[in-house]
C-alpha atoms as a printed R data frame, in Angstrom:
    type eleno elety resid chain resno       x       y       z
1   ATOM     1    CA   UNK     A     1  -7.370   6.385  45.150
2   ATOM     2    CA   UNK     A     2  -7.988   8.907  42.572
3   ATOM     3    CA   UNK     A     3  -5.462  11.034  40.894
4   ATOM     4    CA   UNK     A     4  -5.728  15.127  40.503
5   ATOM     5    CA   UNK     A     5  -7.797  14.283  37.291
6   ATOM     6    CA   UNK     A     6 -10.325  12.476  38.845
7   ATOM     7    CA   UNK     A     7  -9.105   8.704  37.798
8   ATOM     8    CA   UNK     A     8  -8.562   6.157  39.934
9   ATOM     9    CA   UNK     A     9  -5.604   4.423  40.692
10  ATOM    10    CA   UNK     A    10  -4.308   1.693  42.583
11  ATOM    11    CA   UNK     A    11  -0.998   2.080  44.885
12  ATOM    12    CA   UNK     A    12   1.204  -0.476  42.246
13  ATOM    13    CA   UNK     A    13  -0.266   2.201  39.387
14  ATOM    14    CA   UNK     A    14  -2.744   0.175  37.830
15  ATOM    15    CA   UNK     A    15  -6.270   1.422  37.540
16  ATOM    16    CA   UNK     A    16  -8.881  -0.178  40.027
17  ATOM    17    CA   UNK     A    17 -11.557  -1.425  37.708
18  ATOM    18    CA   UNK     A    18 -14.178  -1.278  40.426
19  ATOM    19    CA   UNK     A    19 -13.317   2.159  41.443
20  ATOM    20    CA   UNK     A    20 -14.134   3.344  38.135
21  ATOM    21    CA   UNK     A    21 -17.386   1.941  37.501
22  ATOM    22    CA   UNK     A    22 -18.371   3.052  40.657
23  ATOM    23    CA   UNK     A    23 -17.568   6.984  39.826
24  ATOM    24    CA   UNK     A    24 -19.194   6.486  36.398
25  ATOM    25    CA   UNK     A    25 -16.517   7.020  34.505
26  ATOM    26    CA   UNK     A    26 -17.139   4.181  31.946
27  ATOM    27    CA   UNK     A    27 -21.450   4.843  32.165
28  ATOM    28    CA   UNK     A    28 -21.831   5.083  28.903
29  ATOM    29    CA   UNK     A    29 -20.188   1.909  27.526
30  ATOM    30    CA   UNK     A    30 -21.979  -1.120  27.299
31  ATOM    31    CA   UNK     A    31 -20.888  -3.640  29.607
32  ATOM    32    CA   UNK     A    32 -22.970  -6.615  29.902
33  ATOM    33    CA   UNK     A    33 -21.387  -8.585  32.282
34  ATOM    34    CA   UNK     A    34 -20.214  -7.501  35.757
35  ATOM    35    CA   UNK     A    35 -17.150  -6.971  37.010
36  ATOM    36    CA   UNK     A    36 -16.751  -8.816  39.804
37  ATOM    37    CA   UNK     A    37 -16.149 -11.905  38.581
38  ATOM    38    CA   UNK     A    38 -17.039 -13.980  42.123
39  ATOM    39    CA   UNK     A    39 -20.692 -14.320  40.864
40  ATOM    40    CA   UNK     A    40 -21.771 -17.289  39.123
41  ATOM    41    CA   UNK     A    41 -24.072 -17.504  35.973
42  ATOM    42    CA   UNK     A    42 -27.565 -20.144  36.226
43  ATOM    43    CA   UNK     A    43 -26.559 -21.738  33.289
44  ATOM    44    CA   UNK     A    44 -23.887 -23.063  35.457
45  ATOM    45    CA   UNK     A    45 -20.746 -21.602  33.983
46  ATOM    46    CA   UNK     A    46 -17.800 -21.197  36.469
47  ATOM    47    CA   UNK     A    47 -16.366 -17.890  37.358
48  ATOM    48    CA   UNK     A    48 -13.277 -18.254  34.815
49  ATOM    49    CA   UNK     A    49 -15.452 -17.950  31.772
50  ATOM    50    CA   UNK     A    50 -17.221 -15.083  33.607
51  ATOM    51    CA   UNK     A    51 -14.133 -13.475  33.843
52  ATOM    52    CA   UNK     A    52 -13.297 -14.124  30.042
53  ATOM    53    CA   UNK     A    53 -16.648 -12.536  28.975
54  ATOM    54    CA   UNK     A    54 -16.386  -9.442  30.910
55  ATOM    55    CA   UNK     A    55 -13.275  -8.949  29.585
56  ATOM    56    CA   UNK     A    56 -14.162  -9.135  26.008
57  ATOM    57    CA   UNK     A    57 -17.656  -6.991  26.439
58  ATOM    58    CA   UNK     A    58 -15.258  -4.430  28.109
59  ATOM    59    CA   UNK     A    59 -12.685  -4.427  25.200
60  ATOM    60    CA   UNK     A    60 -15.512  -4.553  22.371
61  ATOM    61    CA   UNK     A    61 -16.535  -1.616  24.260
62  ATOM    62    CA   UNK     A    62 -13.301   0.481  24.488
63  ATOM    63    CA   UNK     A    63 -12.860  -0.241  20.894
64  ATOM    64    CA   UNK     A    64 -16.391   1.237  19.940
65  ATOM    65    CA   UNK     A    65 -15.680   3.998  21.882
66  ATOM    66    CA   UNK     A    66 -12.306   5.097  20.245
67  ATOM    67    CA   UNK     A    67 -12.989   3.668  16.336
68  ATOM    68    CA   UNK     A    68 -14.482   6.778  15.935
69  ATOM    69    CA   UNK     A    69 -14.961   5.346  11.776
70  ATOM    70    CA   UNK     A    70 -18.430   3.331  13.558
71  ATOM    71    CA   UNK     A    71 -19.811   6.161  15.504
72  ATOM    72    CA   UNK     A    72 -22.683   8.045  14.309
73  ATOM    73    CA   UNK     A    73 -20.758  10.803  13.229
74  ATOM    74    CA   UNK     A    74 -18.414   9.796  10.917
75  ATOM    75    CA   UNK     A    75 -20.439   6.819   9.404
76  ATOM    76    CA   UNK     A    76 -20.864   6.608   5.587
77  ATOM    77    CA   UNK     A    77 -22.697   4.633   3.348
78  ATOM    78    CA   UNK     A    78 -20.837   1.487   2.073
79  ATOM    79    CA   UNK     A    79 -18.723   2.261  -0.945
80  ATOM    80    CA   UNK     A    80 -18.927   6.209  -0.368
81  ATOM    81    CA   UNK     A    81 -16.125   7.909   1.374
82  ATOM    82    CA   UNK     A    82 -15.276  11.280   1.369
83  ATOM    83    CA   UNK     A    83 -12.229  12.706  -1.169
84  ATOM    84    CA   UNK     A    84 -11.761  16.810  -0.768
85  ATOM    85    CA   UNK     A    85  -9.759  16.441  -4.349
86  ATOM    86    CA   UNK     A    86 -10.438  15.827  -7.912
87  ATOM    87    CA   UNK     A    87  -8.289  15.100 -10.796
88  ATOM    88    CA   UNK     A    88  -8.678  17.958 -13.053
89  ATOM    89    CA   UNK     A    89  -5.733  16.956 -14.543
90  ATOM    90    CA   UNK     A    90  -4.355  17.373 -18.445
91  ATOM    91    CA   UNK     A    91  -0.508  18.168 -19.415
92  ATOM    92    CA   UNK     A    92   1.616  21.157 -18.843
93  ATOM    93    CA   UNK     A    93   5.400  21.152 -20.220
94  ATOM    94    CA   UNK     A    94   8.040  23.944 -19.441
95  ATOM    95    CA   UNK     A    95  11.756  24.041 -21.060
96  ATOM    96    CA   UNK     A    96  14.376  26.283 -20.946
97  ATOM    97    CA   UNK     A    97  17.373  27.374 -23.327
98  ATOM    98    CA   UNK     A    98  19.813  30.152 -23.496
99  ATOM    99    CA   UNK     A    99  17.969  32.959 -23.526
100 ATOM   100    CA   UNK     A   100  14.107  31.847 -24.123
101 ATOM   101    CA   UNK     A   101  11.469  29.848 -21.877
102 ATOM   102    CA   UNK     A   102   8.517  28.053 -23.612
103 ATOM   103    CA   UNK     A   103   6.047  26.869 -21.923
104 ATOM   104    CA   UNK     A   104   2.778  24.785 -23.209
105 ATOM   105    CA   UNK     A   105  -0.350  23.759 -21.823
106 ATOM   106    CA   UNK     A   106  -3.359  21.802 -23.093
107 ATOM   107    CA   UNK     A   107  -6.863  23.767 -22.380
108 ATOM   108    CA   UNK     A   108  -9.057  20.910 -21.167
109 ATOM   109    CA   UNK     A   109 -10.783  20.931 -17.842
110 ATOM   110    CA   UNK     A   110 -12.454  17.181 -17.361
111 ATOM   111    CA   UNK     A   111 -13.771  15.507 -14.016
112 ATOM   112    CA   UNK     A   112 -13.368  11.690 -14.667
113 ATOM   113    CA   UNK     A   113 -15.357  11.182 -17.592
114 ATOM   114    CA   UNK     A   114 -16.993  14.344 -18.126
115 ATOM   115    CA   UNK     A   115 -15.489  17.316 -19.800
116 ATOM   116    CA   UNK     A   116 -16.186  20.859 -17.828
117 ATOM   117    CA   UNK     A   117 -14.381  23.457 -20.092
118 ATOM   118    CA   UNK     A   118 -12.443  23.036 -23.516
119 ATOM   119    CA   UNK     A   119 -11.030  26.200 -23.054
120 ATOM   120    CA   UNK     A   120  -9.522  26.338 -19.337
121 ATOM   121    CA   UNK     A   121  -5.757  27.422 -19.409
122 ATOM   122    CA   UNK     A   122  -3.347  25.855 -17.231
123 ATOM   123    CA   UNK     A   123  -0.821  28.677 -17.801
124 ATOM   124    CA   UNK     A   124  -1.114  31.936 -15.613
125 ATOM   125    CA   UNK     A   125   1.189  35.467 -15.519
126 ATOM   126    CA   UNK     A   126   1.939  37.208 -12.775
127 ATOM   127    CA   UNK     A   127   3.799  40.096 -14.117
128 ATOM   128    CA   UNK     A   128   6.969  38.986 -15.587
129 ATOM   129    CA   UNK     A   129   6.575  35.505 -13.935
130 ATOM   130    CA   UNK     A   130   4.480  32.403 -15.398
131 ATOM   131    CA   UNK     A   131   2.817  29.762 -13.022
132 ATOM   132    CA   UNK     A   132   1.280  26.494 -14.052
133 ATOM   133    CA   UNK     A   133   0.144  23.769 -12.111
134 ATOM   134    CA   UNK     A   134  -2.152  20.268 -12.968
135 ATOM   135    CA   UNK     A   135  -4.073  18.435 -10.618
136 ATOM   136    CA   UNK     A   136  -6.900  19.840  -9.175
137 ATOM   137    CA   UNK     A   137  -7.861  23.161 -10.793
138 ATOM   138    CA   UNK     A   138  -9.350  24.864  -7.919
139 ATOM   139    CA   UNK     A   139  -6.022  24.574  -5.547
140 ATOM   140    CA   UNK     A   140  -3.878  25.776  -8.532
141 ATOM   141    CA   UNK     A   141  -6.240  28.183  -8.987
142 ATOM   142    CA   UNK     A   142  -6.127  29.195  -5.175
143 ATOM   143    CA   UNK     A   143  -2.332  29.054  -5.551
144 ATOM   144    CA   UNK     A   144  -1.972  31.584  -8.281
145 ATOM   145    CA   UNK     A   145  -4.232  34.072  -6.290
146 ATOM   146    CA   UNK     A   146  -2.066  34.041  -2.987
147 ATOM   147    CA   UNK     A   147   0.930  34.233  -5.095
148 ATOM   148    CA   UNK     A   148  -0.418  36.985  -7.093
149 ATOM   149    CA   UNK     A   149  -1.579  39.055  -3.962
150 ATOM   150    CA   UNK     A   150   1.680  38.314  -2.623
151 ATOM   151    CA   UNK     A   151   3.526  39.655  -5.318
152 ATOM   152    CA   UNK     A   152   1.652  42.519  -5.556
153 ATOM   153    CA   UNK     A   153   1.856  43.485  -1.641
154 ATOM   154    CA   UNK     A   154   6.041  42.721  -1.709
155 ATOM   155    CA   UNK     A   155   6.227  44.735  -5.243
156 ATOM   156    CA   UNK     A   156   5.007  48.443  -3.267
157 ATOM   157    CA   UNK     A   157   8.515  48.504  -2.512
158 ATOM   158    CA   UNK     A   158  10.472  47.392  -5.117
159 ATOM   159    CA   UNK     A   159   9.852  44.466  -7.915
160 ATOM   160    CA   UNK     A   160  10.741  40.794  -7.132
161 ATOM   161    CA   UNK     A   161  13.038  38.859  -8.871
162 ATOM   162    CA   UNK     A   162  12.285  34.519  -9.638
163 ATOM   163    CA   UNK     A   163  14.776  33.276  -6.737
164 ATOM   164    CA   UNK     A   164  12.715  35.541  -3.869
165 ATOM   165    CA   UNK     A   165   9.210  34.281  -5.835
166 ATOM   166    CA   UNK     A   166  10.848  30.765  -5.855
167 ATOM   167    CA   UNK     A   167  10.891  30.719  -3.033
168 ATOM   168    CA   UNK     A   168   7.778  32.900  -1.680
169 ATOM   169    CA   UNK     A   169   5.756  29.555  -3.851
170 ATOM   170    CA   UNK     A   170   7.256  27.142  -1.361
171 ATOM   171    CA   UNK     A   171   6.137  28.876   1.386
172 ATOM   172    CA   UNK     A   172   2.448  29.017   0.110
173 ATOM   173    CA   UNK     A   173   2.919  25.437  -0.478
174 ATOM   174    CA   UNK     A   174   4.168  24.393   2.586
175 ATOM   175    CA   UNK     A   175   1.896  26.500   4.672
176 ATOM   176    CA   UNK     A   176  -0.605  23.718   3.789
177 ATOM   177    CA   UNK     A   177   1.712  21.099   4.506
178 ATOM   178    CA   UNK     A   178  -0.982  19.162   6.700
179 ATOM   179    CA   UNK     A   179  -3.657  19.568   3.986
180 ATOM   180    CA   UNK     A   180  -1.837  20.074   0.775
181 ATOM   181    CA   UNK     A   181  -2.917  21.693  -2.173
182 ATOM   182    CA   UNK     A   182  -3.203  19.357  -4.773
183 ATOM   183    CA   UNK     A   183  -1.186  21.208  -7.376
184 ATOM   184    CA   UNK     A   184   1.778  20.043  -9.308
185 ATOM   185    CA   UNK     A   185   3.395  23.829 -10.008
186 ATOM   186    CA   UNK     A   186   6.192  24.987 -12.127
187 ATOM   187    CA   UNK     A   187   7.384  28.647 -11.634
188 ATOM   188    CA   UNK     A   188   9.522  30.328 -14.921
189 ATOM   189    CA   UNK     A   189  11.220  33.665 -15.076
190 ATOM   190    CA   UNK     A   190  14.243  35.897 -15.911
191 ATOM   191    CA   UNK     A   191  17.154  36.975 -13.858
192 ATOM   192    CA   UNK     A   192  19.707  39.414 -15.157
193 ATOM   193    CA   UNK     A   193  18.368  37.798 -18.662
194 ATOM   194    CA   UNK     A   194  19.144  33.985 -17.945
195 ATOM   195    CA   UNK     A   195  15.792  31.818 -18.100
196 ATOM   196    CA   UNK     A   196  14.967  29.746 -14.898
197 ATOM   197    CA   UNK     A   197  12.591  26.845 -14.256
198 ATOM   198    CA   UNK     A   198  11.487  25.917 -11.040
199 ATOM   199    CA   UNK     A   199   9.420  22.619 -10.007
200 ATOM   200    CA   UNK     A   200   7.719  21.485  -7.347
201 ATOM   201    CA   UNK     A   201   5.735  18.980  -5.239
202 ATOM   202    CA   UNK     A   202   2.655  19.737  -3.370
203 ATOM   203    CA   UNK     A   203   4.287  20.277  -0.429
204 ATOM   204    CA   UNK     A   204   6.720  23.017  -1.189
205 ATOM   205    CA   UNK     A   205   9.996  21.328  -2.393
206 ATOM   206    CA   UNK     A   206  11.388  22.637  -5.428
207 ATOM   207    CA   UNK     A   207  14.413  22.175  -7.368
208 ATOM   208    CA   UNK     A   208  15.572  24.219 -10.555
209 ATOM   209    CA   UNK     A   209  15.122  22.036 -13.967
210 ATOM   210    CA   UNK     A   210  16.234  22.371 -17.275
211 ATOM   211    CA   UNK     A   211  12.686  20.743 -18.823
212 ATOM   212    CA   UNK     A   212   9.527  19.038 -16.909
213 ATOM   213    CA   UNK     A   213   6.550  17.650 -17.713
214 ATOM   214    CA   UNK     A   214   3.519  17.611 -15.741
215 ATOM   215    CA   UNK     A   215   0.262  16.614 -15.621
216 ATOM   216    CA   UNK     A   216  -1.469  13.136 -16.946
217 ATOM   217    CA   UNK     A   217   0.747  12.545 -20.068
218 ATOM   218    CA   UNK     A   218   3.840  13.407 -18.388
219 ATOM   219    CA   UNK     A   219   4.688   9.099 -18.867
220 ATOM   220    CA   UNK     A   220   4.812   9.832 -22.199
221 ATOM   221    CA   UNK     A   221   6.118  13.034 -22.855
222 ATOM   222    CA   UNK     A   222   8.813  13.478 -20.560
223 ATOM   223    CA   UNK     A   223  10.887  11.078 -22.205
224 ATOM   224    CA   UNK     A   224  10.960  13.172 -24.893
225 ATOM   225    CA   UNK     A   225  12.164  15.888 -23.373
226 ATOM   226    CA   UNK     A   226  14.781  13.914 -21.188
227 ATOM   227    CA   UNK     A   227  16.185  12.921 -24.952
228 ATOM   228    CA   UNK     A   228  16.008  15.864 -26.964
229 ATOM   229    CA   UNK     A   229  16.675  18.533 -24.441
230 ATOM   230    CA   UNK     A   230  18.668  17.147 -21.743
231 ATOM   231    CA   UNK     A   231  19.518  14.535 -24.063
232 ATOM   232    CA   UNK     A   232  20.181  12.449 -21.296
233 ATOM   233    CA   UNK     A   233  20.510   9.052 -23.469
234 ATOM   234    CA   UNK     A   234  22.874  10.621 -25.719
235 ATOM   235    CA   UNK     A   235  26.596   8.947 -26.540
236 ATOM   236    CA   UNK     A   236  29.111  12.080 -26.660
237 ATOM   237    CA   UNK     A   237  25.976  14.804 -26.548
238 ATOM   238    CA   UNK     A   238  27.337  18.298 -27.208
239 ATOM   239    CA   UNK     A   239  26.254  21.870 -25.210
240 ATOM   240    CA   UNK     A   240  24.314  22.869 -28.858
241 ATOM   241    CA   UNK     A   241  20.659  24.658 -27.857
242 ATOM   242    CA   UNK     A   242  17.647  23.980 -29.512
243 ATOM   243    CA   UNK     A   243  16.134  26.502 -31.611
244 ATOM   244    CA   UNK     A   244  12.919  28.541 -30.761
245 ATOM   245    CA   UNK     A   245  11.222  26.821 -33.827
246 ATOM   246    CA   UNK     A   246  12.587  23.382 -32.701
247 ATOM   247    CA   UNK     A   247  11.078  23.705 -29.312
248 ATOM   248    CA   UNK     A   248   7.628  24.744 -30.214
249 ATOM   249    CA   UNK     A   249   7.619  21.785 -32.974
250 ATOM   250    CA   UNK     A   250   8.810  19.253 -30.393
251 ATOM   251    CA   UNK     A   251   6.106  19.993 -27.941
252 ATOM   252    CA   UNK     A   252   3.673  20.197 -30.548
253 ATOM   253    CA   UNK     A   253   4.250  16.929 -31.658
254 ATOM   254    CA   UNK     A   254   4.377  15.487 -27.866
255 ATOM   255    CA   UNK     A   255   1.219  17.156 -27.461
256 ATOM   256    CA   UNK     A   256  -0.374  15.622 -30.183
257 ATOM   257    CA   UNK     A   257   0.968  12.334 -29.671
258 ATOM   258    CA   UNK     A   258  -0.367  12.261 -25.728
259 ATOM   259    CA   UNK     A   259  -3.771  13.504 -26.729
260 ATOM   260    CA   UNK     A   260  -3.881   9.923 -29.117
261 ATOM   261    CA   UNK     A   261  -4.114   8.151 -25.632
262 ATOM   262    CA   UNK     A   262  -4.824  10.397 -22.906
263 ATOM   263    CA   UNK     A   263  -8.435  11.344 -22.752
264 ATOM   264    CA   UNK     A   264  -7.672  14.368 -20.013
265 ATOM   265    CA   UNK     A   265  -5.129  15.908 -22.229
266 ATOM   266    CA   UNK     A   266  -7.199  17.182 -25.579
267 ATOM   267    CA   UNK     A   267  -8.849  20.265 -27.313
268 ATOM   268    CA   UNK     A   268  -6.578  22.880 -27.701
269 ATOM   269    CA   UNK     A   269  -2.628  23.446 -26.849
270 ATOM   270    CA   UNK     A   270  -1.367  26.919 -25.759
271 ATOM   271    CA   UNK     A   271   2.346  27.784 -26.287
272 ATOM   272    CA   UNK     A   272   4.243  30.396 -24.526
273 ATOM   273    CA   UNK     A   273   7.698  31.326 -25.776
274 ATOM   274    CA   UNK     A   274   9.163  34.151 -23.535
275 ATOM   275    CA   UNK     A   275  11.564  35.997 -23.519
276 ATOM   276    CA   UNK     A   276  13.237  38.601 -21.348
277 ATOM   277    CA   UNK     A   277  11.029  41.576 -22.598
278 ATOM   278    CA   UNK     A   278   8.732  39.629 -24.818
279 ATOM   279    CA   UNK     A   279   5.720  37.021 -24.735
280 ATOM   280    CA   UNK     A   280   4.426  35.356 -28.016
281 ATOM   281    CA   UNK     A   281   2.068  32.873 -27.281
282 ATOM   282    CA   UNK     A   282   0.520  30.395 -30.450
283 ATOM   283    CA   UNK     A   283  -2.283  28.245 -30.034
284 ATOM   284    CA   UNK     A   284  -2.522  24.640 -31.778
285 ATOM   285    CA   UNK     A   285  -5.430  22.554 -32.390
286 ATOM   286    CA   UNK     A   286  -5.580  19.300 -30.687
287 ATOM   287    CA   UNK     A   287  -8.145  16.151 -30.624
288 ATOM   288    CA   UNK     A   288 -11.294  17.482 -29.051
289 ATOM   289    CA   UNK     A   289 -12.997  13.709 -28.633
């Protein structure tokens, strides 16, 4: 019998492999031997290994039919397969203190071996805010334009502070949950003039951090920062803040030390230090090989 779909069943609720063939509902697969496995083969073979055969055609078949990674459509050379990202990459670093944010970025723009741009900042401002992201340039590049538009549309009635753009950047994130953006971000600001650092994954979650490192020398430089800022590894550490001098030379000399063995993180560093009502930003030669 057939169902209100058109497939056909038998009373016990198995499908009738007969019926089917004989509506065409399996025409286009390629099975060799018949169903019915009463007839016998010249060659003398019984009606058991008849049965076995048509069973294995038919299940080389189904699985043809559904490995859709053989069909004509989807099939690529050998060795090629398709990758919608790219490791743009280099290092981003972002710290707090008491009442100051700095934030530095290396300026190099590379595809595997090749080096696009020596002069491609990973550090964007949106108004009072700062973004950054590493990992493929174009989707943190995409990211800072929805957030800026954003911004800009929720700002005709009043400005924004960090927590509402906090969390306005895990929305844009997770919006494109099911095809992230491949964009390690870090989102810094001022609230009632106390310095905030927010991180996140490419899917939207985000926690608030006192330093982070990001990018392809984060290995090496985020030790660093879990010593000397959150001194983390420190026997009876006191509450004492770094300096703004301090900060800039410590991340100068991570910088410098990363670019010694990390060919993505070179050319030049940029260094933010902001504050409440004021942005310097410094820029320090690094290794351009």
């Amino acid at each position: 019998m057939l169902n209100n779909k058109g497939r056909a069943y038998s009373t016990s609720g198995g499908s009738i492999l007969n019926t089917v063939r004989e509506y065409g509902l399996f025409e286009d697969l390629d099975i060799h031997t018949p169903l019915n496995s009463a007839v016998m083969l010249d060659d003398g073979r019984d009606e058991d290994s008849v049965e076995r055969m048509g069973k294995g055609h038919l299940g080389e078949s189904m699985e043809s039919l559904f490995i859709s990674g053989r069909s004509r459509y989807t099939k690529a050379e050998d060795g090629e397969k398709f990758n919608p990202y790219e490791d743009n990459s280099g290092t981003v670093v972002c710290l707090r203190q008491d009442d100051f944010i700095v934030i530095g970025g290396d300026t190099r723009h590379s595809s595997d071996m090749i080096i696009n741009s020596r002069e491609m900042t990973k550090i964007f401002q949106i108004g009072d805010l700062f973004l950054t992201g590493t990992g493929f340039y174009a989707d943190s590049h995409e990211v800072y334009v929805k957030m800026a538009y954003e911004i800009r549309q929720y700002e005709v009635e009043g400005s924004i502070n960090v927590h509402s753009a906090a969390n306005l950047l895990s929305k844009i994130l997770y919006s494109k949950r099911f095809f992230p953006y491949y964009s390690y971000c870090v989102l810094s600001g001022f609230e009632n003039g106390r310095p905030y650092v927010y991180s996140y994954d490419p899917v939207g979650s985000f926690e608030s951090v006192t330093c982070i490192c990001n990018g392809s020398g984060r290995s090496m430089i985020q030790p660093l920062l879990d010593s000397f800022v959150s001194k983390k590894n420190w026997n009876n550490a006191g509450q004492a803040q770094l300096s703004q001098e301090d900060c800039v030379r410590l991340i100068t000399k991570a910088f410098n030390a990363a670019a010694e063995r990390d060919v993505k993180t070179k050319d030049n560093l940029e260094v933010y230090v902001v504050r409440e009502n004021e942005v310097e930003r410094k820029v320090f030669p690094l290794r351009r090989d």
